[in-house]
Coordinates of C-alpha atoms in Angstrom, one line a residue:
X878 CA -0.3 -0.1 -0.1
X879 CA 1.4 3.1 -1.0
X880 CA 2.0 6.5 1.3
X881 CA -0.8 8.1 -0.7
X882 CA -3.5 5.2 0.0
X883 CA -2.8 5.9 4.3
X884 CA -4.9 8.8 4.5
X885 CA -8.1 7.2 3.0
X886 CA -7.2 4.2 5.4
X887 CA -7.5 6.5 8.0
X888 CA -10.5 8.1 7.3
X889 CA -12.2 4.4 6.4
X890 CA -11.3 3.5 10.0
X891 CA -12.6 6.6 11.7
X892 CA -16.2 6.3 10.1
X893 CA -16.2 2.8 11.2
X894 CA -15.4 3.4 14.9
X895 CA -18.1 6.6 14.9
X896 CA -20.7 4.5 13.4
X897 CA -19.8 1.9 15.9
X898 CA -19.9 3.9 18.4
X899 CA -23.1 5.9 17.4
X900 CA -24.6 2.3 17.4
X901 CA -23.9 1.5 20.7
X902 CA -24.8 5.0 22.2
X903 CA -28.0 4.8 20.5
X904 CA -28.7 1.4 22.0
X905 CA -27.9 2.8 25.5
X906 CA -29.9 6.1 25.1
X907 CA -33.0 4.3 23.6
X908 CA -33.4 2.8 27.2
X909 CA -32.2 5.8 29.2
X910 CA -33.8 8.4 27.4
X911 CA -37.8 7.2 28.6
X912 CA -36.5 7.2 32.1
X913 CA -35.3 11.0 31.7
X914 CA -38.6 12.0 29.7
X915 CA -40.7 10.3 32.6
X916 CA -38.9 12.0 35.3
X917 CA -39.1 15.8 33.5
X918 CA -42.9 15.0 32.6
X919 CA -43.5 13.9 36.3
X920 CA -41.6 16.8 38.1
X921 CA -43.2 19.2 35.0
X922 CA -46.6 17.9 36.1
X923 CA -45.6 18.2 40.2
X924 CA -44.1 21.7 40.2
X925 CA -45.3 23.2 36.5
X926 CA -43.4 26.3 35.7
X927 CA -41.0 26.1 39.1
X928 CA -37.8 24.4 38.8
X929 CA -35.8 23.6 41.8
X930 CA -32.4 25.6 42.2
X931 CA -31.1 22.4 41.0
X932 CA -33.0 22.1 38.2
X933 CA -31.6 23.3 34.5
X934 CA -33.8 22.6 30.9
X935 CA -32.1 22.4 27.5
X936 CA -32.7 21.4 24.0
X937 CA -30.2 18.5 24.3
X938 CA -31.0 16.4 21.0
X939 CA -34.5 14.9 22.3
X940 CA -35.7 18.3 23.7
X941 CA -36.0 19.1 27.6
X942 CA -33.9 16.8 30.0
X943 CA -33.8 17.6 33.8
X944 CA -30.4 17.5 35.7
X945 CA -31.2 16.8 39.1
X946 CA -30.0 15.5 42.3
X947 CA -30.5 12.0 43.2
X948 CA -32.9 13.0 46.2
X949 CA -36.1 10.7 44.4
X950 CA -33.5 7.5 44.4
X951 CA -32.5 8.1 47.6
X952 CA -36.2 8.3 48.8
X953 CA -37.2 5.2 46.8
X954 CA -34.3 3.4 48.6
X955 CA -35.8 4.4 51.7
X956 CA -39.1 3.5 51.1
X957 CA -37.8 -0.2 50.1
X958 CA -35.5 -0.4 53.3
X959 CA -36.3 -2.6 56.3
X960 CA -37.4 -0.6 59.3
X961 CA -36.3 -1.4 62.9
X962 CA -39.6 -1.6 64.7
X963 CA -42.7 0.5 64.7
X964 CA -40.8 3.6 65.6
X965 CA -39.2 3.5 61.9
X966 CA -42.0 4.1 60.3
X967 CA -42.7 7.5 61.7
X968 CA -41.7 10.2 59.5
X969 CA -41.1 10.8 55.7
X970 CA -45.2 11.0 55.0
X971 CA -46.4 12.4 51.4
X972 CA -46.9 15.6 50.5
X973 CA -50.4 16.1 48.8
X974 CA -51.7 17.9 46.2
X975 CA -55.1 18.8 47.2
X976 CA -56.9 19.1 43.8
X977 CA -60.0 20.5 44.3
X978 CA -58.9 22.9 46.4
X979 CA -56.0 24.0 44.3
X980 CA -58.2 24.6 41.4
X981 CA -61.0 26.4 43.6
X982 CA -57.9 29.1 44.7
X983 CA -55.8 29.1 42.0
X984 CA -53.0 28.5 44.2
X985 CA -51.2 25.0 45.0
X986 CA -52.5 23.5 48.1
X987 CA -50.2 20.8 49.4
X988 CA -50.9 18.9 52.6
X989 CA -48.2 17.2 54.8
X990 CA -50.2 13.4 55.0
X991 CA -49.3 13.0 59.0
X992 CA -52.2 10.5 59.4
X993 CA -50.1 8.4 57.5
X994 CA -47.6 8.3 60.2
X995 CA -46.9 4.1 61.2
X996 CA -47.0 4.3 64.8
X997 CA -50.5 6.0 66.0
X998 CA -51.2 7.7 62.7
X999 CA -50.8 11.2 63.6
X1000 CA -48.0 14.0 63.8
X1001 CA -48.1 12.9 67.5
X1002 CA -46.0 10.3 66.6
X1003 CA -43.2 12.3 66.3
X1004 CA -43.8 14.4 69.3
X1005 CA -44.3 10.9 71.1
X1006 CA -41.0 9.2 70.1
X1007 CA -39.3 12.6 71.1
X1008 CA -40.3 12.6 74.4
X1009 CA -39.8 9.2 75.3
X1010 CA -36.3 9.2 73.7
X1011 CA -35.4 12.4 75.7
X1012 CA -36.6 10.6 78.4
X1013 CA -34.4 7.7 78.2
X1014 CA -31.1 10.0 77.5
X1015 CA -32.2 11.7 81.0
X1016 CA -32.7 8.2 82.8
X1017 CA -36.2 9.0 83.4
X1018 CA -37.6 6.0 81.7
X1019 CA -35.8 2.3 81.9
X1020 CA -36.8 -0.4 79.4
X1021 CA -37.7 -3.6 81.9
X1022 CA -38.0 -1.7 84.9
X1023 CA -41.8 -1.6 84.7
X1024 CA -41.8 2.4 84.4
X1025 CA -45.2 4.0 83.2
X1026 CA -45.7 7.1 80.8
X1027 CA -48.5 9.3 82.2
X1028 CA -50.3 12.0 79.9
X1029 CA -53.0 14.3 79.4
X1030 CA -54.4 14.1 76.1
X1031 CA -57.8 14.3 74.0
X1032 CA -56.4 11.4 72.1
X1033 CA -53.9 11.5 69.6
X1034 CA -50.6 11.7 71.9
X1035 CA -52.1 9.0 73.8
X1036 CA -52.6 7.0 71.1
X1037 CA -48.9 7.5 69.8
X1038 CA -47.8 7.4 73.5
X1039 CA -49.6 4.0 73.9
X1040 CA -48.1 2.6 70.8
X1041 CA -44.4 3.2 71.3
X1042 CA -44.7 2.6 75.1
X1043 CA -45.3 -0.9 74.4
X1044 CA -43.0 -1.3 71.7
X1045 CA -40.4 0.2 73.9
X1046 CA -41.2 -1.8 77.3
X1047 CA -43.2 0.4 79.2
X1048 CA -46.7 0.8 80.2
X1049 CA -48.9 3.8 79.5
X1050 CA -51.4 5.5 81.3
X1051 CA -53.9 8.0 79.8
X1052 CA -56.3 11.4 81.2
X1053 CA -58.7 12.6 78.9
X1054 CA -62.1 14.6 79.1
X1055 CA -64.8 12.3 79.2
X1056 CA -66.5 14.4 76.0
X1057 CA -64.0 13.1 73.9
X1058 CA -64.7 10.9 70.8
X1059 CA -65.8 7.8 72.3
X1060 CA -63.5 5.6 69.7
X1061 CA -59.9 7.2 70.8
X1062 CA -60.7 6.0 74.9
X1063 CA -61.7 2.3 72.8
X1064 CA -58.7 2.1 70.8
X1065 CA -56.1 3.4 74.1
X1066 CA -57.5 0.5 75.8
X1067 CA -57.0 -2.3 73.3
X1068 CA -53.8 -1.2 72.9
X1069 CA -52.9 -1.6 76.3
X1070 CA -53.5 2.0 77.7
X1071 CA -54.7 3.0 81.1
X1072 CA -57.4 5.2 80.4
X1073 CA -58.8 7.8 83.0
X1074 CA -62.0 9.5 81.6
X1075 CA -62.9 12.5 83.6
X1076 CA -65.1 15.6 83.9
X1077 CA -63.4 18.8 81.8
X1078 CA -62.4 21.3 84.3
X1079 CA -60.2 24.6 84.1
X1080 CA -56.5 24.4 83.9
X1081 CA -56.5 25.5 87.4
X1082 CA -58.4 22.8 88.8
X1083 CA -56.7 19.8 90.3
X1084 CA -58.6 17.3 88.4
X1085 CA -58.0 18.9 84.9
X1086 CA -56.7 16.2 82.8
X1087 CA -53.2 17.4 82.4
X1088 CA -53.0 17.9 86.2
X1089 CA -54.0 14.3 86.8
X1090 CA -52.0 12.8 84.8
X1091 CA -48.7 15.1 86.7
X1092 CA -50.2 13.7 89.9
X1093 CA -50.6 10.1 88.9
X1094 CA -46.8 10.1 87.7
X1095 CA -45.8 11.5 91.1
X1096 CA -47.6 8.7 93.3
X1097 CA -46.2 6.3 91.0
X1098 CA -42.8 7.3 91.5
X1099 CA -43.0 8.0 95.5
X1100 CA -44.8 4.5 95.8
X1101 CA -42.6 1.5 97.0
X1102 CA -42.2 0.2 93.5
X1103 CA -38.7 0.3 92.1
X1104 CA -40.7 1.2 88.9
X1105 CA -41.3 5.4 87.9
X1106 CA -44.0 7.4 86.7
X1107 CA -42.9 9.6 83.8
X1108 CA -45.1 12.7 83.2
X1109 CA -44.6 13.3 79.5
X1110 CA -45.8 16.9 79.7
X1111 CA -46.8 17.1 76.1
X1112 CA -47.9 20.6 76.0
X1113 CA -44.8 22.3 78.1
X1114 CA -41.9 19.4 76.8
X1115 CA -39.5 21.3 74.6
X1116 CA -39.0 17.8 73.3
X1117 CA -42.4 18.5 71.4
X1118 CA -41.8 21.6 69.0
X1119 CA -37.9 20.2 68.5
X1120 CA -39.6 17.1 66.7
X1121 CA -40.8 19.1 64.6
X1122 CA -38.0 21.5 64.1
X1123 CA -35.5 18.0 63.4
X1124 CA -38.0 15.9 61.1
X1125 CA -41.5 17.6 60.1
X1126 CA -39.5 21.1 59.0
X1127 CA -37.1 19.4 56.9
X1128 CA -39.2 17.0 55.3
X1129 CA -41.7 19.9 53.9
X1130 CA -38.6 22.0 53.1
X1131 CA -37.1 19.1 51.0
X1132 CA -40.4 17.7 49.2
X1133 CA -41.0 21.5 48.1
X1134 CA -37.3 22.2 47.4
X1135 CA -37.7 25.2 49.6
X1136 CA -40.6 26.7 47.2
X1137 CA -43.4 27.5 49.4
X1138 CA -45.0 30.7 50.1
X1139 CA -47.2 30.1 53.3
X1140 CA -47.7 27.4 56.2
X1141 CA -50.7 26.8 57.6
X1142 CA -51.4 24.6 61.3
X1143 CA -53.7 24.8 64.1
X1144 CA -52.4 24.6 67.5
X1145 CA -53.2 22.4 70.3
X1146 CA -50.0 22.3 72.5
X1147 CA -48.2 24.5 69.7
X1148 CA -45.8 22.2 69.1
X1149 CA -46.1 21.5 65.3
X1150 CA -46.9 25.0 64.0
X1151 CA -43.6 26.4 66.2
X1152 CA -41.0 24.0 65.2
X1153 CA -41.9 24.0 61.6
X1154 CA -42.1 28.0 61.9
X1155 CA -38.6 27.4 63.2
X1156 CA -37.6 25.3 61.1
X1157 CA -38.9 27.1 57.7
X1158 CA -37.7 30.6 59.0
X1159 CA -34.5 30.1 61.1
X1160 CA -32.6 27.5 59.5
X1161 CA -33.5 27.5 56.2
X1162 CA -33.7 30.9 56.3
X1163 CA -37.0 31.3 54.1
X1164 CA -37.8 34.4 56.2
X1165 CA -40.6 35.2 53.4
X1166 CA -42.8 32.3 54.5
X1167 CA -46.0 33.5 55.8
X1168 CA -46.9 31.3 58.9
X1169 CA -50.4 31.0 59.8
X1170 CA -52.3 29.9 62.7
X1171 CA -55.9 27.9 61.9
X1172 CA -57.8 28.2 65.0
X1173 CA -61.3 27.0 66.2
X1174 CA -64.3 28.9 66.9
X1175 CA -63.9 29.7 71.0
X1176 CA -60.1 29.3 71.3
X1177 CA -58.3 32.7 72.3
X1178 CA -55.1 31.8 70.0
X1179 CA -56.6 33.8 66.9
X1180 CA -57.0 37.4 69.0
X1181 CA -53.4 36.9 70.3
X1182 CA -51.9 36.7 67.2
X1183 CA -54.3 39.4 65.7
X1184 CA -54.4 41.6 68.3
X1185 CA -51.9 40.3 71.3
X1186 CA -54.5 39.8 73.6
X1187 CA -55.7 36.1 74.9
X1188 CA -59.5 36.6 74.2
X1189 CA -62.5 34.7 72.9
X1190 CA -66.3 36.1 73.2
X1191 CA -67.0 32.9 74.7
X1192 CA -65.2 33.4 77.4
X1193 CA -67.8 36.2 78.8
X1194 CA -69.7 35.1 81.8
X1195 CA -72.4 33.1 81.4
X1196 CA -71.8 32.2 77.7
X1197 CA -69.4 29.6 77.5
X1198 CA -70.9 26.3 76.8
X1199 CA -68.0 24.0 77.8
X1200 CA -65.2 23.9 79.7
X1201 CA -62.7 23.6 77.6
X1202 CA -62.5 25.5 73.8
X1203 CA -66.0 26.2 73.2
X1204 CA -65.9 23.9 69.9
X1205 CA -66.5 20.7 68.4
X1206 CA -63.1 20.2 66.8
X1207 CA -60.7 18.1 68.8
X1208 CA -56.6 18.5 69.0
X1209 CA -56.4 22.0 68.1
X1210 CA -57.8 25.2 69.9
X1211 CA -56.9 26.3 73.7
X1212 CA -57.1 29.3 75.6
X1213 CA -53.5 29.7 77.4
X1214 CA -50.2 30.1 76.0
X1215 CA -47.4 27.1 76.5
X1216 CA -44.3 26.6 76.3
X1217 CA -44.4 25.2 72.6
X1218 CA -46.5 27.9 71.5
X1219 CA -44.5 30.2 72.9
X1220 CA -41.5 29.2 71.0
X1221 CA -42.7 30.2 67.9
X1222 CA -45.5 32.6 68.6
X1223 CA -43.0 35.7 67.3
X1224 CA -43.1 33.7 63.9
X1225 CA -46.6 33.5 63.3
X1226 CA -47.5 36.2 60.9
X1227 CA -51.3 35.9 60.8
X1228 CA -54.5 33.8 61.9
X1229 CA -57.6 32.2 60.2
X1230 CA -60.6 32.0 62.6
X1231 CA -62.7 28.8 61.7
X1232 CA -66.3 28.0 62.8
X1233 CA -67.7 24.5 63.4
X1234 CA -70.0 24.7 60.2
X1235 CA -67.3 25.3 58.1
X1236 CA -65.0 22.6 59.1
X1237 CA -67.5 20.5 59.2
X1238 CA -68.4 21.4 55.5
X1239 CA -64.8 21.4 54.5
X1240 CA -64.1 17.9 56.1
X1241 CA -67.5 16.7 53.8
X1242 CA -66.5 18.4 50.6
X1243 CA -63.0 16.8 50.4
X1244 CA -64.8 13.5 50.7
X1245 CA -67.1 14.3 47.9
X1246 CA -64.1 16.2 45.6
X1247 CA -60.7 14.4 46.7
X1248 CA -61.7 11.4 48.7
X1249 CA -60.1 12.5 51.6
X1250 CA -61.2 11.5 54.7
X1251 CA -60.2 13.5 57.5
X1252 CA -60.7 14.7 61.5
X1253 CA -62.1 18.0 62.8
X1254 CA -58.7 19.5 63.0
X1255 CA -57.5 18.8 59.7
X1256 CA -60.7 20.3 58.5
X1257 CA -59.8 23.5 60.2
X1258 CA -56.7 23.4 58.6
X1259 CA -57.7 22.9 55.3
X1260 CA -60.5 26.0 55.5
X1261 CA -57.6 28.3 57.1
X1262 CA -56.1 27.3 53.9
X1263 CA -58.1 27.9 51.6
X1264 CA -58.4 31.6 53.1
X1265 CA -54.5 32.3 53.3
X1266 CA -54.2 31.0 49.3
X1267 CA -56.8 33.6 48.6
X1268 CA -54.7 36.4 50.2
X1269 CA -51.8 35.8 48.3
X1270 CA -50.9 36.0 44.5
X1271 CA -52.2 33.5 41.9
X1272 CA -49.9 30.4 41.7
X1273 CA -48.6 30.9 45.3
X1274 CA -48.1 27.4 47.1
X1275 CA -49.4 26.5 50.9
X1276 CA -48.7 23.8 53.1
X1277 CA -51.0 22.4 55.5
X1278 CA -51.3 19.6 57.6
X1279 CA -53.6 16.8 57.5
X1280 CA -53.3 15.5 61.3
X1281 CA -55.5 12.3 61.6
X1282 CA -58.1 10.3 59.8
X1283 CA -61.9 10.7 60.2
X1284 CA -62.2 7.6 61.4
X1285 CA -61.5 8.6 65.1
X1286 CA -64.1 11.4 64.9
X1287 CA -67.0 9.2 63.9
X1288 CA -68.9 9.5 67.2
X1289 CA -69.0 13.0 67.3
X1290 CA -67.8 15.0 64.2
X1291 CA -68.9 12.8 61.8
X1292 CA -71.9 11.9 63.4
X1293 CA -72.9 15.8 63.4
X1294 CA -71.9 15.9 59.7
X1295 CA -74.7 13.8 59.0
X1296 CA -77.2 15.6 61.3
X1297 CA -76.0 18.8 59.4
X1298 CA -77.7 17.0 56.1
X1299 CA -74.5 17.2 53.9
X1300 CA -74.1 13.4 53.3
X1301 CA -77.0 13.1 51.0
X1302 CA -75.9 11.7 48.0
X1303 CA -75.4 14.5 44.8
X1304 CA -75.7 13.9 41.3
X1305 CA -71.7 14.4 38.9
X1306 CA -73.4 17.7 37.7
X1307 CA -74.2 19.5 41.0
X1308 CA -71.1 18.2 42.3
X1309 CA -69.4 20.2 39.2
X1310 CA -71.6 23.0 39.7
X1311 CA -70.5 23.3 43.7
X1312 CA -68.9 26.5 44.6
X1313 CA -66.3 26.1 47.2
X1314 CA -66.5 29.3 48.7
X1315 CA -70.7 29.4 48.9
X1316 CA -70.4 26.1 50.5
X1317 CA -67.8 27.5 53.3
X1318 CA -69.8 31.1 53.4
X1319 CA -66.5 32.9 52.5
X1320 CA -66.8 36.3 50.2
X1321 CA -63.4 35.6 48.2
X1322 CA -63.5 39.2 47.0
X1323 CA -62.8 40.2 50.2
X1324 CA -60.5 38.0 50.5
X1325 CA -58.1 39.4 47.1

């Protein structure tokens, strides 16, 4: 072969190599591209035009390609992990877009599905585990010694404590008002807890359910038994709000990629709203996020946030119908400032008051339009999320909390919904024509 033929040979060889390489790349990419495209479409559907800080879109051969971190893969790996005990099922709950509320408001309303926590089925799983772990670190609880956890609660915290107490080698004793839904105390009994249902009383009364639990714990510790009584003290324990600083807040931040405009939640102990607010505003640096309190009728926290005075018209002499907050809503609403609420009070920007009627109608609306079956406090949160969304620009993102399932509220809240005549069948056309704001009695024009 002459030297003059070398360029032709080299050129032919180069074309052959390039052709083979192209075939191999095409064969490999045909499997890779559908996954990239599927991930892009899922992200586009999820966030619309909002792109996270790690997202860059280009026109690489086949159109839009998303470059992102491996968080989705990590979350998938976690969901496939084997967890150690019931404690491992707590946290990493889904963030659900509530379609009907989002469409009605023109904003994206997302709800943290805390009723899917695997221990007690509420955000109190996080709190109960945090309080028990803190007590164990301090030597106040020791497995196998016969120790008992005492708590005063209207339900959810007691259920979470009862589950985790058994799992970690303790007994559980719950004091609760006797006007709470009976299925809560029934469930506690089945979980092996001792339950004292006591008449409602002011917090200044020694017979108040929280004070009684404290007394029972002291009596246990002072007895001749080698075991100890531990009063969990959810209203004042710092382990309450710090559980949400460590877990709920970071989860919301990660699930939204830090892109949210408001966080809405009610307050019983105040741990959830304070903990999430502290994480988002102080640790994540989202200072522009509006934190909004969802408060049921009869609670004094609405006026405390709005006007700086703890007051409710139902506190007038002779007007209060119940010893506790004058509402059928359970789990949120209070007429005193707890340590947990105080921990985040300065970070709360606004408050929305929700009537019992609005809560009932919202709960029924969510069943009919979204298939979501929730309890009373979750319904209050959703009404407040709608009001908050209407005060924000179109396209804003509002996050709230779905606390527990409606199955814990059958004998009271959902019974009342039925009595209001809200459970009658509606035609598809009637449902389509329903206006959320008319149903809730809200003048949306006054909000925007």
